[in-house]
PDB file of C-alpha atoms in Angstrom:
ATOM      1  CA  UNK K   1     -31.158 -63.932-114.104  1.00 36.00           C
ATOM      2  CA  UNK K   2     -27.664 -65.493-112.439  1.00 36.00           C
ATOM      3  CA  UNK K   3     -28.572 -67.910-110.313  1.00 40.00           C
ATOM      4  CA  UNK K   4     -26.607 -66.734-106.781  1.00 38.00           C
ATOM      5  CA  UNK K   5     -27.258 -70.024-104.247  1.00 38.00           C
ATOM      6  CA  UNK K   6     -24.692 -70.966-101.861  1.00 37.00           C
ATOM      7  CA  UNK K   7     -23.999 -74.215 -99.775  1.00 32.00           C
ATOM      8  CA  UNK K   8     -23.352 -73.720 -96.214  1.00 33.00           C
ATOM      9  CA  UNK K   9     -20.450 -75.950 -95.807  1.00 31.00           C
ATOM     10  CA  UNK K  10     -19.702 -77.560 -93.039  1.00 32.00           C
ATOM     11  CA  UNK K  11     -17.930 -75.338 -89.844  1.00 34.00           C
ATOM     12  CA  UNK K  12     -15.566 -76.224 -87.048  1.00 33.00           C
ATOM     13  CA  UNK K  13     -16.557 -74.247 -84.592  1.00 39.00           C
ATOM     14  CA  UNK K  14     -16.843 -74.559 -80.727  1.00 37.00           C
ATOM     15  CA  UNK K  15     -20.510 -73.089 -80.886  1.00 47.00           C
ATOM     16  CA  UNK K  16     -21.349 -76.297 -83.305  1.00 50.00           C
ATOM     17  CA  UNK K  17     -20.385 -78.967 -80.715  1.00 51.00           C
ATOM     18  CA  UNK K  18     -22.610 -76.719 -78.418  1.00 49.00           C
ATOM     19  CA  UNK K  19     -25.389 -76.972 -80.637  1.00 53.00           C
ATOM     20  CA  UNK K  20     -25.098 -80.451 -81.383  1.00 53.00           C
ATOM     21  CA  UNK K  21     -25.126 -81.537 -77.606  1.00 55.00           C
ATOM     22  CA  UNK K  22     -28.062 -79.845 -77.192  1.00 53.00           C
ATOM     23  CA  UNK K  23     -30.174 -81.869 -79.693  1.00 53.00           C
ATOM     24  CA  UNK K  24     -28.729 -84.265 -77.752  1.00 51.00           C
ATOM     25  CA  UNK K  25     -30.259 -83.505 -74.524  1.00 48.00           C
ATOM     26  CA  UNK K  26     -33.620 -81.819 -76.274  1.00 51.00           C
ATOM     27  CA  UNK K  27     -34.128 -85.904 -77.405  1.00 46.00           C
ATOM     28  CA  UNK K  28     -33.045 -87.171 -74.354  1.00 44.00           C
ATOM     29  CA  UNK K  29     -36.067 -85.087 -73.031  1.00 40.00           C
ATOM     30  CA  UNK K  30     -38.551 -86.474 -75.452  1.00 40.00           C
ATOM     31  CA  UNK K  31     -37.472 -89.985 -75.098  1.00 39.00           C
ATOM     32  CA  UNK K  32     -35.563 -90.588 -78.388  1.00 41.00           C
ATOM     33  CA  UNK K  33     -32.257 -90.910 -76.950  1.00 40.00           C
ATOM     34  CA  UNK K  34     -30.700 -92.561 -73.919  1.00 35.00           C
ATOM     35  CA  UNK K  35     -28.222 -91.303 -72.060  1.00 33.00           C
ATOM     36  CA  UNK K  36     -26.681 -94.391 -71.756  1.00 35.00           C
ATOM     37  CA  UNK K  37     -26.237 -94.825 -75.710  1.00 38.00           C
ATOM     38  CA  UNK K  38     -24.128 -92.165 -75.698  1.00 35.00           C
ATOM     39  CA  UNK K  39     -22.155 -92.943 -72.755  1.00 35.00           C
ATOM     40  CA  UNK K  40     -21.161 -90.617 -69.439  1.00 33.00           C
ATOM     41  CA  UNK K  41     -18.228 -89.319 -71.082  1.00 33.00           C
ATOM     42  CA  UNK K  42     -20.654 -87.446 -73.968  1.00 33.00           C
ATOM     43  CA  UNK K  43     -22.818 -86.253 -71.499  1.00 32.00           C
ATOM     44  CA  UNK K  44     -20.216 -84.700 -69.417  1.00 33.00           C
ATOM     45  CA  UNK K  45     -18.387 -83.074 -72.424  1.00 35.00           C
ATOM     46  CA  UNK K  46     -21.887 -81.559 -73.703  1.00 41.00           C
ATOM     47  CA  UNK K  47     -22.840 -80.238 -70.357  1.00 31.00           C
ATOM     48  CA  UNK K  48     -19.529 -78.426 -69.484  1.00 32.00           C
ATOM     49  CA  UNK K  49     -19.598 -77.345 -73.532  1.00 38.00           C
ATOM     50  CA  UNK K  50     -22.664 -75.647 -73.094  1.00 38.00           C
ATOM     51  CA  UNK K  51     -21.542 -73.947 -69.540  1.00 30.00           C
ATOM     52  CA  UNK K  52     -18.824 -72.997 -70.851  1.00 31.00           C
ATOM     53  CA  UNK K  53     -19.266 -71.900 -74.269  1.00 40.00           C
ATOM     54  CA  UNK K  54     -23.382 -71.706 -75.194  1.00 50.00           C
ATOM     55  CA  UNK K  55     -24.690 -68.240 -75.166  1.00 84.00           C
ATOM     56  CA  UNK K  56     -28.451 -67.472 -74.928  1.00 92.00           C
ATOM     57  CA  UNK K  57     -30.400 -64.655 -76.525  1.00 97.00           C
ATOM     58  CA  UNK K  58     -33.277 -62.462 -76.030  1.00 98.00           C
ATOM     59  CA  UNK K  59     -36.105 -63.668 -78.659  1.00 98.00           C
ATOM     60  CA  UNK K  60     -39.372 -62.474 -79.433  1.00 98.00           C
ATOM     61  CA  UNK K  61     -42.164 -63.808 -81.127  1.00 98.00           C
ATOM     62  CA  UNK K  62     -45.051 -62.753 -83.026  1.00 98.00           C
ATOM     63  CA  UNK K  63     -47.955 -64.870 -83.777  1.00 98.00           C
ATOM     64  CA  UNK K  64     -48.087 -68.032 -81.341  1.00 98.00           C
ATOM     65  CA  UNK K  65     -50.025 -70.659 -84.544  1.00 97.00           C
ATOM     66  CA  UNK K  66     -48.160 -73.826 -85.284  1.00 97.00           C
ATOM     67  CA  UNK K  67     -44.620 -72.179 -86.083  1.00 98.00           C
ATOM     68  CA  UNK K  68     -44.692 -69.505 -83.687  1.00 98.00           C
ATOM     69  CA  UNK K  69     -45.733 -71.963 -80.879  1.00 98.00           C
ATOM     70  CA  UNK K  70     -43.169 -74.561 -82.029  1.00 98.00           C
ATOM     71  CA  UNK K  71     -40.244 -72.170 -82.287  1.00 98.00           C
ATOM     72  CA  UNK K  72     -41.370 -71.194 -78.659  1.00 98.00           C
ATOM     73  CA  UNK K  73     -40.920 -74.842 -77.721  1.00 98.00           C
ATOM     74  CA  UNK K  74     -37.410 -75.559 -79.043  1.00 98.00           C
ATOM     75  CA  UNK K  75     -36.103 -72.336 -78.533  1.00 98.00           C
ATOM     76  CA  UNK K  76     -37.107 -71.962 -74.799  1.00 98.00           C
ATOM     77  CA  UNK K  77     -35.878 -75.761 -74.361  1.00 98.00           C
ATOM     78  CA  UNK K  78     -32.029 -74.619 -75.669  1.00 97.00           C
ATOM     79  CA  UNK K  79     -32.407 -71.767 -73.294  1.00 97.00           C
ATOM     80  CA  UNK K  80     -33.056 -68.934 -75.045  1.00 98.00           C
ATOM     81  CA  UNK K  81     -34.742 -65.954 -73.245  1.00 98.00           C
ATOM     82  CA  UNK K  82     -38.058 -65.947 -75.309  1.00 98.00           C
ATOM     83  CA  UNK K  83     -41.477 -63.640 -75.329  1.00 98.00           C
ATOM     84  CA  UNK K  84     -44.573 -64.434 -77.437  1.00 98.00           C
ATOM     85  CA  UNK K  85     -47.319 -62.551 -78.272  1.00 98.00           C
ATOM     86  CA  UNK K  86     -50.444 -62.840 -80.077  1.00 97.00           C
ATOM     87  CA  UNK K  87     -53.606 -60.963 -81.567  1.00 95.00           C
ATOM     88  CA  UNK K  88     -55.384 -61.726 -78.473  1.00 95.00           C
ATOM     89  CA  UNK K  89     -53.618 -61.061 -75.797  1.00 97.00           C
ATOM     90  CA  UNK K  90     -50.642 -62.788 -73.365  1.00 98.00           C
ATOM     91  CA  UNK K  91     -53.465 -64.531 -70.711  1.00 98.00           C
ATOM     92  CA  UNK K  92     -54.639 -66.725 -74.007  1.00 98.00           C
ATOM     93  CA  UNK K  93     -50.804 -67.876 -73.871  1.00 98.00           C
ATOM     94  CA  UNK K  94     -50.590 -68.780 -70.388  1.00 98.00           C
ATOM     95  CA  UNK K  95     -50.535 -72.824 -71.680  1.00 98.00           C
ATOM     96  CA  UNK K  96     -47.787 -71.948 -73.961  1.00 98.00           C
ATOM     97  CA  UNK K  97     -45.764 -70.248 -71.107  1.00 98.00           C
ATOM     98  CA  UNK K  98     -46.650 -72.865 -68.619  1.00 98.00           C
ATOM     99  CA  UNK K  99     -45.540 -75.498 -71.080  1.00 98.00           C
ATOM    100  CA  UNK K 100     -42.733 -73.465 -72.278  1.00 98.00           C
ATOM    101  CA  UNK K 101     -40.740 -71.062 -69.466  1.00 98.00           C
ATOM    102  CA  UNK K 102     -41.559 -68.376 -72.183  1.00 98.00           C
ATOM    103  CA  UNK K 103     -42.704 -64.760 -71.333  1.00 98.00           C
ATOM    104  CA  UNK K 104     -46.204 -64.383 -72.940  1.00 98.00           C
ATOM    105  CA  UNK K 105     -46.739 -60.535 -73.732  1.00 98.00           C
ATOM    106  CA  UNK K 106     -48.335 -58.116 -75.650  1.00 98.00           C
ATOM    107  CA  UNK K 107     -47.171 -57.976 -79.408  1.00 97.00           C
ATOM    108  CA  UNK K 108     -45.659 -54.325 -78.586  1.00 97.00           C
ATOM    109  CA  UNK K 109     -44.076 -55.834 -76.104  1.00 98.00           C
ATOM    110  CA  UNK K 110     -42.719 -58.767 -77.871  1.00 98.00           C
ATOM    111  CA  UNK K 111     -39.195 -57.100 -79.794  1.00 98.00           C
ATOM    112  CA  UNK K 112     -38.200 -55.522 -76.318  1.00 98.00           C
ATOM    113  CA  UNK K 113     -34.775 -55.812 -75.799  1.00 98.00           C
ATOM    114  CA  UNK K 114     -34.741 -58.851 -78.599  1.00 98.00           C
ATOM    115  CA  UNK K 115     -31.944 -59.833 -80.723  1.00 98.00           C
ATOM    116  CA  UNK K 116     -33.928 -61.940 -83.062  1.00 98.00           C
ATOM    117  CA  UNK K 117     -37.977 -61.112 -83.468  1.00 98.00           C
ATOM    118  CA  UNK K 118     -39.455 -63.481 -85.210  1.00 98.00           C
ATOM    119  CA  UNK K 119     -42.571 -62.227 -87.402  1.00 98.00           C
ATOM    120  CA  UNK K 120     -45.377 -65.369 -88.063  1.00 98.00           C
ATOM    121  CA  UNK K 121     -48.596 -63.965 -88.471  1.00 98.00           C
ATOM    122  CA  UNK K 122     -50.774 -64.389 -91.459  1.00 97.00           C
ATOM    123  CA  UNK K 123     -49.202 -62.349 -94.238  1.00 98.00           C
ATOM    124  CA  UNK K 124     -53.001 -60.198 -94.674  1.00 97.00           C
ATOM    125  CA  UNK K 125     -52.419 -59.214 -90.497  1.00 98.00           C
ATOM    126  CA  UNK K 126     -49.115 -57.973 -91.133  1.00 98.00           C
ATOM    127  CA  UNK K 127     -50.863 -54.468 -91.681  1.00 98.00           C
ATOM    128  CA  UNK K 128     -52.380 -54.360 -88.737  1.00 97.00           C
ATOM    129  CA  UNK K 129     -49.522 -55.148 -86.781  1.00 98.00           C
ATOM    130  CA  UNK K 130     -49.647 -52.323 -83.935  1.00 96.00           C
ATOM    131  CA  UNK K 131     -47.705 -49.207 -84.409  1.00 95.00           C
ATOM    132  CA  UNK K 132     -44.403 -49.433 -83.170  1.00 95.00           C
ATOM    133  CA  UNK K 133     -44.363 -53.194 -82.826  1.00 97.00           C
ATOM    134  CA  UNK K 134     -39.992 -53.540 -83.290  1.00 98.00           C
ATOM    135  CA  UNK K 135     -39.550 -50.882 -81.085  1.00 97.00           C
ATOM    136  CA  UNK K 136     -37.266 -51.229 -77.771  1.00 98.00           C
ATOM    137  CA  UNK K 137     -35.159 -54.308 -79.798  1.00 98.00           C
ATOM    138  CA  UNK K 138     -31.694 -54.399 -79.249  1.00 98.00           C
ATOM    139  CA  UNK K 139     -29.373 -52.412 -81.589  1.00 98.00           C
ATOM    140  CA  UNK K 140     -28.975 -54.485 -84.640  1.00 97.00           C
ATOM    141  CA  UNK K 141     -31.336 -56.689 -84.363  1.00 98.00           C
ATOM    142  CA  UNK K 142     -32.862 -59.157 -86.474  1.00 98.00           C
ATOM    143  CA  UNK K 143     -36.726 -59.793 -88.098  1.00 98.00           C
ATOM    144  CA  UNK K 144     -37.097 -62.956 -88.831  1.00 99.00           C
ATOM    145  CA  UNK K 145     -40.169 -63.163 -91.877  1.00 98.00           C
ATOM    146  CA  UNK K 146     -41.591 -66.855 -91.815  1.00 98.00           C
ATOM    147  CA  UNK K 147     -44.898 -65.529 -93.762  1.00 97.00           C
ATOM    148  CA  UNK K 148     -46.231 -66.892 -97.339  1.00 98.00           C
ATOM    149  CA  UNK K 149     -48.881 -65.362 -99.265  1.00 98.00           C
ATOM    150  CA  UNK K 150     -52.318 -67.509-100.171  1.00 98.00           C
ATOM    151  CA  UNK K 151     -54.575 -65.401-101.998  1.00 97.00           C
ATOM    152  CA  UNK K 152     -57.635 -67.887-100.712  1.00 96.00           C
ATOM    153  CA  UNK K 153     -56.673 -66.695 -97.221  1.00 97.00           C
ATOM    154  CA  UNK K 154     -55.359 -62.832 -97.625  1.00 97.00           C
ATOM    155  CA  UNK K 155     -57.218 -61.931-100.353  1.00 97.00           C
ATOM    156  CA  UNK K 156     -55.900 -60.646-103.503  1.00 97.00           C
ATOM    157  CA  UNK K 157     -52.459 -58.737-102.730  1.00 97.00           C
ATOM    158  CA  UNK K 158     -51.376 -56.590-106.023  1.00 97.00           C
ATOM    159  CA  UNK K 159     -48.379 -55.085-105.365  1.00 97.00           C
ATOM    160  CA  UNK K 160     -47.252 -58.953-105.236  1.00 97.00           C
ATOM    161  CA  UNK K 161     -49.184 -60.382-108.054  1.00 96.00           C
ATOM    162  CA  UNK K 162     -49.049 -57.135-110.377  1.00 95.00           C
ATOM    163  CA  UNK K 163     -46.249 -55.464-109.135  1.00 96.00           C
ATOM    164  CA  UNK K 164     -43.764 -58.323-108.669  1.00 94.00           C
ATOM    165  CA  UNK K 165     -43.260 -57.590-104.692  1.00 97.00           C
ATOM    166  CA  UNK K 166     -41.793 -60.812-103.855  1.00 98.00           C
ATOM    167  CA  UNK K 167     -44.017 -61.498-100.020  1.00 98.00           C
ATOM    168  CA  UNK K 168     -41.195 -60.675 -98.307  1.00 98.00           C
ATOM    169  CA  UNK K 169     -40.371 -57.223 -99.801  1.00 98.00           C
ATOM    170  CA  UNK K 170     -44.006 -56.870 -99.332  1.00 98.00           C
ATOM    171  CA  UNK K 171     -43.573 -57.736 -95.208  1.00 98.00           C
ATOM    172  CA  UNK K 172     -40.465 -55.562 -94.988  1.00 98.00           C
ATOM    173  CA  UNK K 173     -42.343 -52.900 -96.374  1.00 97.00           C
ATOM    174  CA  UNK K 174     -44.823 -52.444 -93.899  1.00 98.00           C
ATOM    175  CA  UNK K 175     -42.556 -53.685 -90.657  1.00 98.00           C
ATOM    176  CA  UNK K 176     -40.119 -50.958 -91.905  1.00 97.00           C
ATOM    177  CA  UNK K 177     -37.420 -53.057 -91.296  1.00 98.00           C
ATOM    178  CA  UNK K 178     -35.298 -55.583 -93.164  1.00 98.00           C
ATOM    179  CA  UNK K 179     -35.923 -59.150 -92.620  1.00 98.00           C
ATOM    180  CA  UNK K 180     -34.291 -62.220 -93.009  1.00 98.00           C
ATOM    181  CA  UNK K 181     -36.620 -65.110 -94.905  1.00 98.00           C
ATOM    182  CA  UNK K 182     -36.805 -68.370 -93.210  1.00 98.00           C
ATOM    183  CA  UNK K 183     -39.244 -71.196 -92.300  1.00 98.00           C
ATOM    184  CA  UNK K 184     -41.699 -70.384 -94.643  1.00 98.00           C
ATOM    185  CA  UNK K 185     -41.967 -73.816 -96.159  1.00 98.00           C
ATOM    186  CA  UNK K 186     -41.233 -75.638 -93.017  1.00 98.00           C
ATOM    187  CA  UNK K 187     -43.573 -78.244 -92.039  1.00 98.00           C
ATOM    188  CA  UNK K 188     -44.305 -77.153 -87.778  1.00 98.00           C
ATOM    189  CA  UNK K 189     -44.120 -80.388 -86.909  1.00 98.00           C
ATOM    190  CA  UNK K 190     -40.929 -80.876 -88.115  1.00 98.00           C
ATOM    191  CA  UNK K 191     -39.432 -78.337 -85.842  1.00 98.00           C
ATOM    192  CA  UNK K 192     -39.924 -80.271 -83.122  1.00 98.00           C
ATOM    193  CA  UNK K 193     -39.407 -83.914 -84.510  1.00 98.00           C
ATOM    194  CA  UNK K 194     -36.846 -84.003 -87.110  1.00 98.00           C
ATOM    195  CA  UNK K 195     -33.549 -81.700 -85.424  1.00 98.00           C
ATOM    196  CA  UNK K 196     -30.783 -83.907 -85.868  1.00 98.00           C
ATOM    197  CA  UNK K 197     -27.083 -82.779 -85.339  1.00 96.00           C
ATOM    198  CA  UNK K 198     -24.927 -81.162 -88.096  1.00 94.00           C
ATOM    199  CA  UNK K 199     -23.317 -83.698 -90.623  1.00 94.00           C
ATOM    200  CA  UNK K 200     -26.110 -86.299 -89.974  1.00 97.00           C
ATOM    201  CA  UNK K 201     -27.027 -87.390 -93.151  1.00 96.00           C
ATOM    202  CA  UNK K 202     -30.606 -87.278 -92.554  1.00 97.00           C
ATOM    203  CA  UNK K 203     -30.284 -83.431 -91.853  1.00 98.00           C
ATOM    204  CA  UNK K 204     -33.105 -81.400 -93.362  1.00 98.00           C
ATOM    205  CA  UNK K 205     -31.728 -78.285 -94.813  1.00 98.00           C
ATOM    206  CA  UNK K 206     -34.099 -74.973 -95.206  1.00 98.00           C
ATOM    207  CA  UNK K 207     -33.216 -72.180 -97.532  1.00 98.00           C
ATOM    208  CA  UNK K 208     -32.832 -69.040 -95.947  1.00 98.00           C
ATOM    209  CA  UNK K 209     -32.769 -65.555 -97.598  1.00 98.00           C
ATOM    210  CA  UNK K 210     -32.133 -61.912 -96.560  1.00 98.00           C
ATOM    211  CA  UNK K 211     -29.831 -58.828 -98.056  1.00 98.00           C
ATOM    212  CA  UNK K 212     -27.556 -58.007 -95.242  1.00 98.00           C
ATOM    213  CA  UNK K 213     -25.207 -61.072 -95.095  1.00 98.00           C
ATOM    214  CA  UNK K 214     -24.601 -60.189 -91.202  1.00 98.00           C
ATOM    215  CA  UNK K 215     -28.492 -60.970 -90.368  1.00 98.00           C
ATOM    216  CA  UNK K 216     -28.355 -63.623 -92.753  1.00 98.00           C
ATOM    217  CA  UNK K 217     -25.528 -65.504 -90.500  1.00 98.00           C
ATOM    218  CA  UNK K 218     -27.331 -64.844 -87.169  1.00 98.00           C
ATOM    219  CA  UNK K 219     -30.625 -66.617 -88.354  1.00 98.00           C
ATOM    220  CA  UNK K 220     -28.461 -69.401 -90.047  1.00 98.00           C
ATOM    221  CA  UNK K 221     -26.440 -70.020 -86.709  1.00 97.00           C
ATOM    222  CA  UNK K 222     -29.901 -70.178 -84.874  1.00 98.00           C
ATOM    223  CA  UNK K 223     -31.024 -72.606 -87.248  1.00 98.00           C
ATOM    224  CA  UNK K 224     -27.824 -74.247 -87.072  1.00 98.00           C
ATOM    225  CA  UNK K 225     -28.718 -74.509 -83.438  1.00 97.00           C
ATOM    226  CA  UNK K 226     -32.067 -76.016 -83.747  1.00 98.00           C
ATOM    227  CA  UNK K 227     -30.821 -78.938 -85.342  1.00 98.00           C
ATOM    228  CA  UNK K 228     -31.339 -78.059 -89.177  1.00 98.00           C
ATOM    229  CA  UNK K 229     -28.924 -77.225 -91.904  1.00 98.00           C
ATOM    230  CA  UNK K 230     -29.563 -74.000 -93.993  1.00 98.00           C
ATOM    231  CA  UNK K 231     -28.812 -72.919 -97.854  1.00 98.00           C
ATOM    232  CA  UNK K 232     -28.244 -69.386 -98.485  1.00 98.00           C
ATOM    233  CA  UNK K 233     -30.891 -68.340-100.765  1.00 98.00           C
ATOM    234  CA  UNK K 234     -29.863 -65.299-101.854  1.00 98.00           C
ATOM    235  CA  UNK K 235     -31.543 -61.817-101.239  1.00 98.00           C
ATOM    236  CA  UNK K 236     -35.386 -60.710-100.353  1.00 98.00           C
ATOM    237  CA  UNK K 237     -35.477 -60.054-104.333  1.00 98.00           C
ATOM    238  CA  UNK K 238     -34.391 -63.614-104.584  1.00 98.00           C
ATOM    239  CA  UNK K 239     -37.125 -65.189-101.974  1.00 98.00           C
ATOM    240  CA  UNK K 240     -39.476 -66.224-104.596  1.00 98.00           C
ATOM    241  CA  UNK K 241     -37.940 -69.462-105.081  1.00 98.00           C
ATOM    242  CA  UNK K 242     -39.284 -70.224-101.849  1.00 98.00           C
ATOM    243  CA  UNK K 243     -42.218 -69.132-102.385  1.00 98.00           C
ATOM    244  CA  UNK K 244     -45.027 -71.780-101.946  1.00 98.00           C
ATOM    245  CA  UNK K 245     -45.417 -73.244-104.990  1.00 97.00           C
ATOM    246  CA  UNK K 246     -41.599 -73.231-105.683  1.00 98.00           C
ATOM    247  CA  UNK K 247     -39.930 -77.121-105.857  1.00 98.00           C
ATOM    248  CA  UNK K 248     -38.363 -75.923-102.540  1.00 98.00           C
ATOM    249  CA  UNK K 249     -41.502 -75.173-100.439  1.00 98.00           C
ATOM    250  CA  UNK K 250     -41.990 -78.149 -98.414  1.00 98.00           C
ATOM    251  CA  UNK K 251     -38.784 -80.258 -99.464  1.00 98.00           C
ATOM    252  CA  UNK K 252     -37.921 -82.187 -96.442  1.00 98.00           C
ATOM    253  CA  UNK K 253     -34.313 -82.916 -98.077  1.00 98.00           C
ATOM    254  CA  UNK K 254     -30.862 -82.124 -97.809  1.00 98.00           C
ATOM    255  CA  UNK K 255     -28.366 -79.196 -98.819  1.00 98.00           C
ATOM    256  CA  UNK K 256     -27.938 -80.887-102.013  1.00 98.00           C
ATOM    257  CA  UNK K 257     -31.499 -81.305-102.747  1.00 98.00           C
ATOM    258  CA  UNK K 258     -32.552 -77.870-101.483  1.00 98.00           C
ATOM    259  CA  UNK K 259     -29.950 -76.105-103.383  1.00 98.00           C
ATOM    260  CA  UNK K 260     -31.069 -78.224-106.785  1.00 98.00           C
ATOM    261  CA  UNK K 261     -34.584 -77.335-106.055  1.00 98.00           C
ATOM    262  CA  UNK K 262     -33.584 -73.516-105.589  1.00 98.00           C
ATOM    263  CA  UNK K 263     -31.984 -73.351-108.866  1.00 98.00           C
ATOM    264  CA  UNK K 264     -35.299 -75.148-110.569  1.00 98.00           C
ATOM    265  CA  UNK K 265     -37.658 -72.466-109.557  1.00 98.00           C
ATOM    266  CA  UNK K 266     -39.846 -70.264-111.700  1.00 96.00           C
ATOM    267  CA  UNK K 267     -40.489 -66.597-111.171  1.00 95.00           C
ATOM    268  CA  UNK K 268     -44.035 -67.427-112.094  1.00 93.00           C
ATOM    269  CA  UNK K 269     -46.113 -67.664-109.792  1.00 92.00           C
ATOM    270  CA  UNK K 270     -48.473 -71.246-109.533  1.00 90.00           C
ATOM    271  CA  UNK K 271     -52.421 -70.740-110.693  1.00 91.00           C
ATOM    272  CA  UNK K 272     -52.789 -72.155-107.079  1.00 89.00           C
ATOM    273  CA  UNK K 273     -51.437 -69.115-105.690  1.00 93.00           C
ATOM    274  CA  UNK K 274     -53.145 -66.675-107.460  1.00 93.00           C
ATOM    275  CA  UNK K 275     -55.912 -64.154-106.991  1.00 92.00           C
TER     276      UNK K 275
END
């Protein structure tokens, strides 16, 4: 098979200045920064950036564990217009939205009017999903899949281990819509501690993989956004080398790094993560 990984070189754009003044202000918020270590001047250039130039979306989430609540966090701090749902209901999030300023709702409630729904349930609840759960999302919108497969904890899945599904195929499949494969070997924490603005060189980079190169730029620019750096991974048939198990699953590294350990993996998948 031809190896198709590409870096995500490095943009000048206004929307990355945007971006990057926000991870400013996000670790202002948590104490890591100063504002005086920056000076007034950055301050006021970031806040009339982000007036003038930051746009917001409608996001919904689905599944509110340690990715889905973290994503909540950072993306309701950069002033996105979020919902999250889980299994049991919106008053179990009322913390979250206290915390947050996000919209808890029910999970059919979740994609309304969203540009980006992000799916992070446990790959063996994706079935049960309720009928219907994408509908009312805004016209070309975008799933993003953060799911892996552990047979220990789904049970034994055979269209992926005997029929070569990759797990995301598998998810698409029964969402009945395409999705774009991302944060599926990100550690949660990590979401919230190590954003750090584009051409740091202690960026983390996470590989990111979908079919429809449109989608595939959204969810990059929103990771872009969140203070991470992104390697296009190729397509859903592709997303098994990021598959847990892969070098790349769990790799806090690089573009460099991520893109080596891409190239390195096996289609076979690790004992570990068999059935």
């Amino acid at each position: 098979m031809v190896m198709r990984v590409a870096i995500l070189l490095a943009r000048a754009r206004p929307d990355q200045d945007v971006a990057n003044c926000r991870i400013l202000q996000l670790s202002d918020r948590v104490g890591r920064n100063k504002p005086a270590d920056r000076g007034a001047a950055t301050s006021n250039r970031c806040t009339q950036q982000e007036r003038t130039e930051g746009s917001t979306m409608k996001i919904g989430i689905i599944g509110a564990g340690n990715i889905g609540g973290n994503l909540t966090r950072r993306l309701a701090a950069l002033g996105h217009d979020v919902s999250v749902a889980n299994s049991r209901g919106p008053e179990t999030l009322a913390a979250l939205a206290e915390e947050t300023g996000a919209t808890a709702v029910a999970a059919t409630e979740a994609a309304r009017g969203a540009e980006v729904v992000v799916v992070t349930v446990p790959l063996k609840n994706v079935p049960d999903l309720p009928a219907g759960v994408l509908d009312g999302a805004a016209d070309g919108f975008v799933v993003i899949d953060t799911n892996n497969y552990y047979p220990q904890r789904d049970g034994r899945i055979a269209a992926i281990e005997d029929d070569g599904l990759t797990e995301s195929r598998w998810t698409e499949g029964h969402l009945g819509h395409p999705v774009v494969k991302a944060f599926n070997g990100t550690y949660a924490q990590d979401i919230l501690d190590r954003p750090l603005p584009a051409g740091d060189p202690g960026q983390l980079a996470l590989p990111v993989a979908g079919d429809d190169d449109a989608a595939k730029r959204k969810v990059r620019a929103l990771i872009d956004e969140l203070g991470f750096d992104t390697v296009d991974a190729g397509g859903i048939d592709e997303s098994w080398r990021q598959q847990p198990g892969t070098p790349v699953y769990g790799l806090r590294e690089g573009v460099e790094a991520v893109t080596k350990a891409l190239a390195e993996a096996s289609p076979e998948r690790p004992a570990d993560f068999r059935g």
